[in-house]
Tab-separated table of C-alpha atoms and ligand atoms in Angstrom:
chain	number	residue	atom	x	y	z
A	53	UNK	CA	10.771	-5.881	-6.434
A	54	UNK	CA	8.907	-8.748	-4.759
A	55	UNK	CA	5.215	-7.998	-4.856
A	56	UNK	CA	2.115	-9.559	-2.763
A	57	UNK	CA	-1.004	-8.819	-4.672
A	58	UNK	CA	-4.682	-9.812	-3.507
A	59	UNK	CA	-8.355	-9.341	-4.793
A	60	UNK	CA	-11.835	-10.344	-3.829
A	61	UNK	CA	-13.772	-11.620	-6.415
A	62	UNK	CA	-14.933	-8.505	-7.344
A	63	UNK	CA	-11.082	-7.324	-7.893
A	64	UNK	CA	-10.394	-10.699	-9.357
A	65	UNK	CA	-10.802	-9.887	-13.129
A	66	UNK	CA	-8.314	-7.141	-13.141
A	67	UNK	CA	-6.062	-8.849	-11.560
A	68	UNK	CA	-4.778	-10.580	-13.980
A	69	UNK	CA	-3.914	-7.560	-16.228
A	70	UNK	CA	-1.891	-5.944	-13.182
A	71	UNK	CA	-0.183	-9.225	-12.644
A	72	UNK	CA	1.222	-9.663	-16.648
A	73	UNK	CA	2.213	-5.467	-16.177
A	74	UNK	CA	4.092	-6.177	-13.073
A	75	UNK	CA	6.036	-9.094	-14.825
A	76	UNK	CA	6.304	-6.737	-17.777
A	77	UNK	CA	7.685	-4.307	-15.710
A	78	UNK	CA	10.397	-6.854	-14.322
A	79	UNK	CA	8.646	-7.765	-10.756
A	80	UNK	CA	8.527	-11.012	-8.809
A	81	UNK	CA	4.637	-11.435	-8.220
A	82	UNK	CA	2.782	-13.662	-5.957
A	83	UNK	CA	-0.848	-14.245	-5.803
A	84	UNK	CA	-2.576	-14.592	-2.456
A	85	UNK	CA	-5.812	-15.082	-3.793
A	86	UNK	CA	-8.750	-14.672	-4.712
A	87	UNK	CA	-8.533	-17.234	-7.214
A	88	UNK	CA	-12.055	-17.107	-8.548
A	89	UNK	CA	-15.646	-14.685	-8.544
A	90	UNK	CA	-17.018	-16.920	-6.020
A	91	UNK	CA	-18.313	-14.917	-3.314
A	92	UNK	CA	-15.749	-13.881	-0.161
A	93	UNK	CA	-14.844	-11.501	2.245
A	94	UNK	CA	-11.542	-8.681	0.899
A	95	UNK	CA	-10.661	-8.537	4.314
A	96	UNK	CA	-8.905	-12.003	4.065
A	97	UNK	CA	-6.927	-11.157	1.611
A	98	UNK	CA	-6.394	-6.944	2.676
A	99	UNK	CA	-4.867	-9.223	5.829
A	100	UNK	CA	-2.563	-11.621	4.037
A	101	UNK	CA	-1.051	-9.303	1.898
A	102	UNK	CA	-0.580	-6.911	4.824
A	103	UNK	CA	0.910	-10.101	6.832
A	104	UNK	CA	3.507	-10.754	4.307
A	105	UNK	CA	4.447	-7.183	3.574
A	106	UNK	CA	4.718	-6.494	7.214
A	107	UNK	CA	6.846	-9.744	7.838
A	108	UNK	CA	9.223	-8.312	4.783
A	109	UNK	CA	8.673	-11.448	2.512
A	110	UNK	CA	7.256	-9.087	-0.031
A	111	UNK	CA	8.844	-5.059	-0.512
A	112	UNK	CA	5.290	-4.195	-1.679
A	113	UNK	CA	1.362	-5.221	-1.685
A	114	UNK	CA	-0.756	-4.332	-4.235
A	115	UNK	CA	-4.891	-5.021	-3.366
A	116	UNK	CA	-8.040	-4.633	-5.122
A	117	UNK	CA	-11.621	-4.559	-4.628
A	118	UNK	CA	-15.045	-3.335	-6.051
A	119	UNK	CA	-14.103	-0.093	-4.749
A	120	UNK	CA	-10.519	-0.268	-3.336
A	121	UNK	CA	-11.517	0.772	-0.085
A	122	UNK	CA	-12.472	-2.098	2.103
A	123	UNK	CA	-9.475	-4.169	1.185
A	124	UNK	CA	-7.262	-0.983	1.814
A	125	UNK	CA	-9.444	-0.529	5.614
A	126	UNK	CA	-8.090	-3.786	6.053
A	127	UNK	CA	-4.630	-3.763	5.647
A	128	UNK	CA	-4.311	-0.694	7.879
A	129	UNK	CA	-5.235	-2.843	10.520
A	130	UNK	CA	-2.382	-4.643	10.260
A	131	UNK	CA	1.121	-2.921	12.250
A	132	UNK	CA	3.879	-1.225	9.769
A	133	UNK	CA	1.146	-1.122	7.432
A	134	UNK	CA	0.366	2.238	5.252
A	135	UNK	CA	-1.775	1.338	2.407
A	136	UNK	CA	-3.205	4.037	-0.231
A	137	UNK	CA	-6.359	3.761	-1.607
A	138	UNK	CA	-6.125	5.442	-5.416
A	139	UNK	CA	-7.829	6.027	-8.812
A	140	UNK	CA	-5.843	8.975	-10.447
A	141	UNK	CA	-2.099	8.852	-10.298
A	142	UNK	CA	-1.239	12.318	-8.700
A	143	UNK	CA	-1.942	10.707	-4.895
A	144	UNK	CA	-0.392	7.868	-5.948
A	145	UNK	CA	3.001	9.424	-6.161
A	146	UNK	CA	2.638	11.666	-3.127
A	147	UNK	CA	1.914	8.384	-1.024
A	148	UNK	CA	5.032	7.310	-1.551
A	149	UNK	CA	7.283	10.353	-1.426
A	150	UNK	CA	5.664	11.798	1.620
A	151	UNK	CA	3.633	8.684	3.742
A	152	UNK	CA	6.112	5.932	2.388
A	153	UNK	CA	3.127	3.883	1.511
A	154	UNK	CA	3.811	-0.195	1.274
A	155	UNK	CA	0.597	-1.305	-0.132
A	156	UNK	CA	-1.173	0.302	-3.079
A	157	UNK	CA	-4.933	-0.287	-3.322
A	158	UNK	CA	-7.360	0.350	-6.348
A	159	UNK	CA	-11.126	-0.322	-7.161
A	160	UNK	CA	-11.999	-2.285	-10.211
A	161	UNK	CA	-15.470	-0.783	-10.218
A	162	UNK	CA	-13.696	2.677	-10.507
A	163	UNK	CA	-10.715	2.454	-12.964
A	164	UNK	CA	-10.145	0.506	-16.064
A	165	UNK	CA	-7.092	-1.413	-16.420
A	166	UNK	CA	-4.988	1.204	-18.251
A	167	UNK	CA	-5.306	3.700	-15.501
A	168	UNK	CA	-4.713	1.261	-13.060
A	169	UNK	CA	-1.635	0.443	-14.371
A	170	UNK	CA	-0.763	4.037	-14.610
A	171	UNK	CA	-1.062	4.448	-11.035
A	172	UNK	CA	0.536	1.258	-10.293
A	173	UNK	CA	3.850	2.461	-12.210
A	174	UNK	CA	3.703	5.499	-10.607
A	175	UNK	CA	3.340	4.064	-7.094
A	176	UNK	CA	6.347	1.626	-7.921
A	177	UNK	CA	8.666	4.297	-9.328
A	178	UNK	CA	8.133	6.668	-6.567
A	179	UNK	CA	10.479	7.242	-3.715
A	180	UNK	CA	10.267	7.732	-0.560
A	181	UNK	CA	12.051	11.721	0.331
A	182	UNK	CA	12.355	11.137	4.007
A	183	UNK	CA	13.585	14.740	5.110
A	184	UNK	CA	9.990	16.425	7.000
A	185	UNK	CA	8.093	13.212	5.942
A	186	UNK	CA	10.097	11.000	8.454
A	187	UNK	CA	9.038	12.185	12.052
A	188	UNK	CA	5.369	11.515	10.459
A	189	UNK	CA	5.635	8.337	9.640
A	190	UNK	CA	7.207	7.421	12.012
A	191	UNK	CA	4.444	8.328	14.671
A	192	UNK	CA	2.356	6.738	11.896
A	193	UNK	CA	3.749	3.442	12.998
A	194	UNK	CA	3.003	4.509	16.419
A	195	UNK	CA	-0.314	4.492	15.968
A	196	UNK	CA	-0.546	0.996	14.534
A	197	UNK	CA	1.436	-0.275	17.295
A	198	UNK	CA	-0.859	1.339	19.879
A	199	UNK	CA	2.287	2.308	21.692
A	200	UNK	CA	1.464	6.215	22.848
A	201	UNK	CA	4.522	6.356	24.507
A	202	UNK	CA	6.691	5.762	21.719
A	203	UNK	CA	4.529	8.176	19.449
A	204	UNK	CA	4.998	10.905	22.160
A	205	UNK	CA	8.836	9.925	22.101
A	206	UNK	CA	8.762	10.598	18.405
A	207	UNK	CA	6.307	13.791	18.232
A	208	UNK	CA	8.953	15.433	21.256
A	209	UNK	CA	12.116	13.861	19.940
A	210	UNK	CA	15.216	16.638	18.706
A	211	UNK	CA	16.874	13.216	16.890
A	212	UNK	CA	19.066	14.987	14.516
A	213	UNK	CA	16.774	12.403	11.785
A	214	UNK	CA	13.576	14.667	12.217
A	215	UNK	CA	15.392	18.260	12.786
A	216	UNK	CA	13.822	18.822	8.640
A	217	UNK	CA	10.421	18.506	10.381
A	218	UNK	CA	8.725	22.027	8.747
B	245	LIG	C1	-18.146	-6.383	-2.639
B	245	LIG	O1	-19.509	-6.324	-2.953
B	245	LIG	C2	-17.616	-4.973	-2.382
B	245	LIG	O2	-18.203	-4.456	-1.232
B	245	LIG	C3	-16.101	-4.973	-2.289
B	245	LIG	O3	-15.544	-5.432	-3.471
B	245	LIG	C4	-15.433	-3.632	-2.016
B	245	LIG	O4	-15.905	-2.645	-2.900
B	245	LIG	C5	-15.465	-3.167	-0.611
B	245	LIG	O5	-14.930	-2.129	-0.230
């Protein structure tokens, strides 16, 4: 897969270590930065990596922060985003099979590197089912489009796509 990661500079350290596993792993990975522990902001880099997964340059984003959480805030802000904030590998999973997560987000002040990369393989191997999970998502999207009409469309449609909706 092609993957978009990003860090702050608290994130930055571990980001090497996820970067190497990736590779290991057989992934095309490109670095949007942080590239040092100067001081910045994670929302720059929650919003590039949500850019170019949302544009489809990248299938995936990976992000990373002190905590995992602002950087995660931020690229939820971003339409066709649906990024998971993690640290054990049992949501991980579930974000992709039933929320068809495209960005995975971690804190490096919460998990060491081996569980990180744990969750990340776990988060790259999972699938998305579809089935029930697909009229949610879908209104999901909705949301981050602001479009009300289109999630009302989607809650009310009988599409033969979301009939598996229990
Ligand atoms: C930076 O101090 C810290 O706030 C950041 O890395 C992250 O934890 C935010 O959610």
């Amino acid at each position: 897969m092609k993957i978009a990661i990003g860090s702050d500079h608290v994130g930055y350290e571990l980001k090497p270590t996820i970067i190497e596993y990736l590779k290991e792993l057989g992934h095309e990975v490109t670095d949007f930065g942080a590239y040092s522990t100067q001081r910045t902001d994670y929302p720059i880099y929650g919003k590039k990596v949500a850019k170019e997964v949302a544009a489809g340059h990248f299938d995936r984003g990976i992000l990373i922060c002190g905590t995992g959480v602002g950087i995660t805030i931020s690229a939820n802000k971003v339409a066709g985003i649906r990024a998971v904030v993690c640290s054990e590998p049992y949501s991980a999973e579930l974000s992709r099979r039933h929320n068809n997560t495209n960005i995975l987000g971690f804190g490096s002040r919460v998990i060491g590197p081996e569980l990180a990369k744990m969750i990340v393989k776990v988060w790259l191997d999972a699938e998305f089912e579809g089935g029930r999970h697909e009229r949610r998502v879908d209104e999901m999207d909705a949301i981050g489009n602001n479009d009300d009409q289109a999630f009302e469309a989607i809650r009310t449609s009988e599409d033969d796509k979301y009939l598996d909706h229990c």
